[in-house]
Amino acid sequence: MNLPEVKLRELKLEDAADRYKWCLDKEVTRYLNVPDTFPPFTMEETENWIQKCTDKTNGYEQKAILSGNGKHIGWVDLKNIDTFNKQAELGITIGNKDFWGKGYGAAAMKAMLLWGFQELSLHKIWLRVDIDNLQAIKSYKKSGFIEEGILREDRKRGNGFVDRLRMSILRSEFF
């Protein structure tokens, strides 16, 4: 499959408006680990989070995802960075639903994997995905991620808990 062109760039405070708008859409936040309150974050909290990302004070290497023509469509990050064991957790969201199902998430993930393996010299990049998020699981498998196991009742969602699948890709598998 030919992936669309994407660019990753550092977050900017101006990204907060898009991000806040996306967090108001329950379809966008359904599989995100966000509070059950509505909205899950205020505009001020969104701006504060982006500031922490740009200041590198929260342990996240978070990038804005831009379409080939420069439109801000989501974000991708590496977190829980373990420099000793050379691994990190990947997170990704395409917030602009006009870009869903068209390969932009896979393209952004590939760019972030390349960045993590090259710039951070990681050995392994892993993720957790809700067991019922079948579209994401399919995309991760296409990108080369391998299932490692089930994390039982790993995320609070609504009034209950959902299992999550842990998946990973090794540097040697990516290259």
CSV table of C-alpha atoms in Angstrom, one decimal:
chain,number,residue,atom,x,y,z
A,1,MET,CA,0.0,0.0,0.0
A,2,ASN,CA,1.3,3.4,-0.9
A,3,LEU,CA,1.1,5.6,2.1
A,4,PRO,CA,0.2,9.3,1.9
A,5,GLU,CA,2.8,11.9,2.6
A,6,VAL,CA,2.9,13.2,6.2
A,7,LYS,CA,5.3,15.4,8.1
A,8,LEU,CA,6.0,15.3,11.8
A,9,ARG,CA,6.9,18.6,13.5
A,10,GLU,CA,7.3,19.8,17.1
A,11,LEU,CA,4.1,20.9,18.7
A,12,LYS,CA,3.2,24.6,18.8
A,13,LEU,CA,0.8,26.4,21.1
A,14,GLU,CA,-1.4,27.1,18.1
A,15,ASP,CA,-2.1,23.4,17.9
A,16,ALA,CA,-4.2,23.6,21.0
A,17,ALA,CA,-7.3,24.9,19.2
A,18,ASP,CA,-7.4,21.8,16.9
A,19,ARG,CA,-6.6,19.5,19.8
A,20,TYR,CA,-9.3,20.9,22.0
A,21,LYS,CA,-11.9,20.7,19.1
A,22,TRP,CA,-10.9,17.0,18.6
A,23,CYS,CA,-11.2,16.2,22.3
A,24,LEU,CA,-14.9,17.4,22.1
A,25,ASP,CA,-15.6,14.6,19.7
A,26,LYS,CA,-16.4,11.4,21.5
A,27,GLU,CA,-15.7,9.3,18.4
A,28,VAL,CA,-12.1,10.7,18.4
A,29,THR,CA,-11.6,10.1,22.2
A,30,ARG,CA,-13.4,6.8,22.4
A,31,TYR,CA,-10.1,4.8,22.6
A,32,LEU,CA,-8.0,7.4,24.2
A,33,ASN,CA,-7.0,7.2,27.9
A,34,VAL,CA,-8.8,10.4,28.9
A,35,PRO,CA,-11.1,11.4,31.8
A,36,ASP,CA,-14.8,10.5,31.4
A,37,THR,CA,-15.8,14.1,32.1
A,38,PHE,CA,-17.0,16.2,29.2
A,39,PRO,CA,-15.1,17.9,27.9
A,40,PRO,CA,-12.2,15.7,29.1
A,41,PHE,CA,-9.9,18.7,29.1
A,42,THR,CA,-10.4,22.5,29.1
A,43,MET,CA,-8.8,24.7,26.6
A,44,GLU,CA,-6.4,25.9,29.3
A,45,GLU,CA,-5.4,22.3,30.2
A,46,THR,CA,-4.8,21.6,26.5
A,47,GLU,CA,-2.6,24.6,26.2
A,48,ASN,CA,-0.7,23.6,29.4
A,49,TRP,CA,-0.1,20.1,28.1
A,50,ILE,CA,1.3,21.4,24.8
A,51,GLN,CA,3.5,23.7,26.7
A,52,LYS,CA,4.9,20.8,28.8
A,53,CYS,CA,5.5,18.9,25.6
A,54,THR,CA,7.4,21.8,24.0
A,55,ASP,CA,9.4,22.4,27.2
A,56,LYS,CA,10.1,18.6,27.4
A,57,THR,CA,9.0,18.6,31.0
A,58,ASN,CA,6.5,15.7,30.9
A,59,GLY,CA,8.6,12.8,29.5
A,60,TYR,CA,6.7,12.8,26.2
A,61,GLU,CA,8.3,13.2,22.7
A,62,GLN,CA,5.1,14.3,21.1
A,63,LYS,CA,4.9,15.5,17.5
A,64,ALA,CA,2.2,17.1,15.4
A,65,ILE,CA,1.1,15.2,12.3
A,66,LEU,CA,0.7,17.2,9.2
A,67,SER,CA,-0.8,16.0,5.9
A,68,GLY,CA,1.3,16.4,2.8
A,69,ASN,CA,-0.1,19.9,2.2
A,70,GLY,CA,0.6,21.0,5.8
A,71,LYS,CA,-2.8,20.6,7.5
A,72,HIS,CA,-2.6,19.7,11.2
A,73,ILE,CA,-4.4,16.3,11.5
A,74,GLY,CA,-3.3,14.7,14.7
A,75,TRP,CA,-0.4,13.8,17.0
A,76,VAL,CA,2.0,10.9,17.6
A,77,ASP,CA,4.3,10.4,20.6
A,78,LEU,CA,6.8,8.3,22.4
A,79,LYS,CA,6.4,8.1,26.1
A,80,ASN,CA,7.5,5.9,29.0
A,81,ILE,CA,11.0,6.2,27.5
A,82,ASP,CA,13.3,3.7,29.1
A,83,THR,CA,16.8,4.7,28.1
A,84,PHE,CA,18.4,1.7,29.9
A,85,ASN,CA,16.3,-0.9,28.2
A,86,LYS,CA,16.1,1.2,25.0
A,87,GLN,CA,12.4,1.1,24.6
A,88,ALA,CA,9.4,3.4,24.6
A,89,GLU,CA,5.6,3.4,24.3
A,90,LEU,CA,4.0,4.7,21.1
A,91,GLY,CA,0.7,6.7,21.1
A,92,ILE,CA,-1.1,8.1,18.0
A,93,THR,CA,-4.3,9.9,17.2
A,94,ILE,CA,-5.6,11.2,13.9
A,95,GLY,CA,-8.0,13.9,15.3
A,96,ASN,CA,-9.3,15.2,12.0
A,97,LYS,CA,-11.8,12.5,10.9
A,98,ASP,CA,-11.5,13.6,7.2
A,99,PHE,CA,-8.2,11.8,7.3
A,100,TRP,CA,-9.4,8.6,8.9
A,101,GLY,CA,-9.0,5.3,7.0
A,102,LYS,CA,-6.7,6.8,4.3
A,103,GLY,CA,-3.3,5.6,5.6
A,104,TYR,CA,-2.3,8.8,7.4
A,105,GLY,CA,-2.0,7.1,10.7
A,106,ALA,CA,0.2,4.3,9.3
A,107,ALA,CA,2.4,6.9,7.5
A,108,ALA,CA,2.8,9.0,10.7
A,109,MET,CA,3.5,5.8,12.7
A,110,LYS,CA,6.2,4.8,10.3
A,111,ALA,CA,7.8,8.3,10.5
A,112,MET,CA,7.7,8.2,14.3
A,113,LEU,CA,9.1,4.6,14.4
A,114,LEU,CA,12.0,5.7,12.1
A,115,TRP,CA,12.6,8.8,14.4
A,116,GLY,CA,12.5,6.6,17.6
A,117,PHE,CA,14.9,4.0,16.2
A,118,GLN,CA,17.3,6.5,14.7
A,119,GLU,CA,17.2,9.5,17.0
A,120,LEU,CA,16.6,7.8,20.3
A,121,SER,CA,18.5,4.6,19.4
A,122,LEU,CA,15.6,2.5,20.7
A,123,HIS,CA,15.6,-1.3,20.4
A,124,LYS,CA,11.9,-1.8,20.9
A,125,ILE,CA,8.7,0.4,20.5
A,126,TRP,CA,5.6,-0.9,22.1
A,127,LEU,CA,1.9,0.1,22.5
A,128,ARG,CA,-1.3,-0.7,24.2
A,129,VAL,CA,-4.6,-0.8,22.3
A,130,ASP,CA,-8.1,-1.5,23.5
A,131,ILE,CA,-9.0,-5.1,22.6
A,132,ASP,CA,-12.1,-3.9,20.8
A,133,ASN,CA,-10.3,-1.3,18.6
A,134,LEU,CA,-10.1,-3.7,15.7
A,135,GLN,CA,-9.2,-1.1,13.1
A,136,ALA,CA,-6.2,0.1,15.1
A,137,ILE,CA,-5.0,-3.5,15.7
A,138,LYS,CA,-5.3,-4.2,12.0
A,139,SER,CA,-3.2,-1.1,11.2
A,140,TYR,CA,-0.6,-1.9,13.8
A,141,LYS,CA,-0.2,-5.4,12.4
A,142,LYS,CA,0.2,-4.0,8.9
A,143,SER,CA,2.9,-1.7,10.3
A,144,GLY,CA,4.8,-4.7,11.6
A,145,PHE,CA,3.8,-4.8,15.3
A,146,ILE,CA,3.6,-8.2,16.9
A,147,GLU,CA,1.1,-9.2,19.6
A,148,GLU,CA,2.8,-9.7,23.0
A,149,GLY,CA,-0.2,-10.4,25.2
A,150,ILE,CA,-3.3,-9.2,26.9
A,151,LEU,CA,-3.3,-6.7,29.7
A,152,ARG,CA,-6.4,-7.7,31.7
A,153,GLU,CA,-8.8,-4.9,32.6
A,154,ASP,CA,-6.0,-2.4,31.9
A,155,ARG,CA,-8.0,0.7,31.2
A,156,LYS,CA,-11.0,2.3,32.8
A,157,ARG,CA,-13.6,3.1,30.3
A,158,GLY,CA,-17.1,4.3,31.3
A,159,ASN,CA,-18.2,2.3,34.4
A,160,GLY,CA,-16.0,-0.6,33.8
A,161,PHE,CA,-12.6,-1.7,32.6
A,162,VAL,CA,-11.4,-3.0,29.2
A,163,ASP,CA,-8.6,-5.4,28.3
A,164,ARG,CA,-5.8,-4.0,26.2
A,165,LEU,CA,-3.5,-5.8,23.8
A,166,ARG,CA,0.2,-5.1,24.1
A,167,MET,CA,2.0,-5.1,20.8
A,168,SER,CA,5.6,-4.2,19.9
A,169,ILE,CA,8.1,-3.9,17.0
A,170,LEU,CA,11.8,-4.4,17.3
A,171,ARG,CA,14.4,-2.3,15.6
A,172,SER,CA,15.5,-5.3,13.5
A,173,GLU,CA,11.9,-6.0,12.4
A,174,PHE,CA,11.4,-2.3,11.4
A,175,PHE,CA,14.6,-2.2,9.3
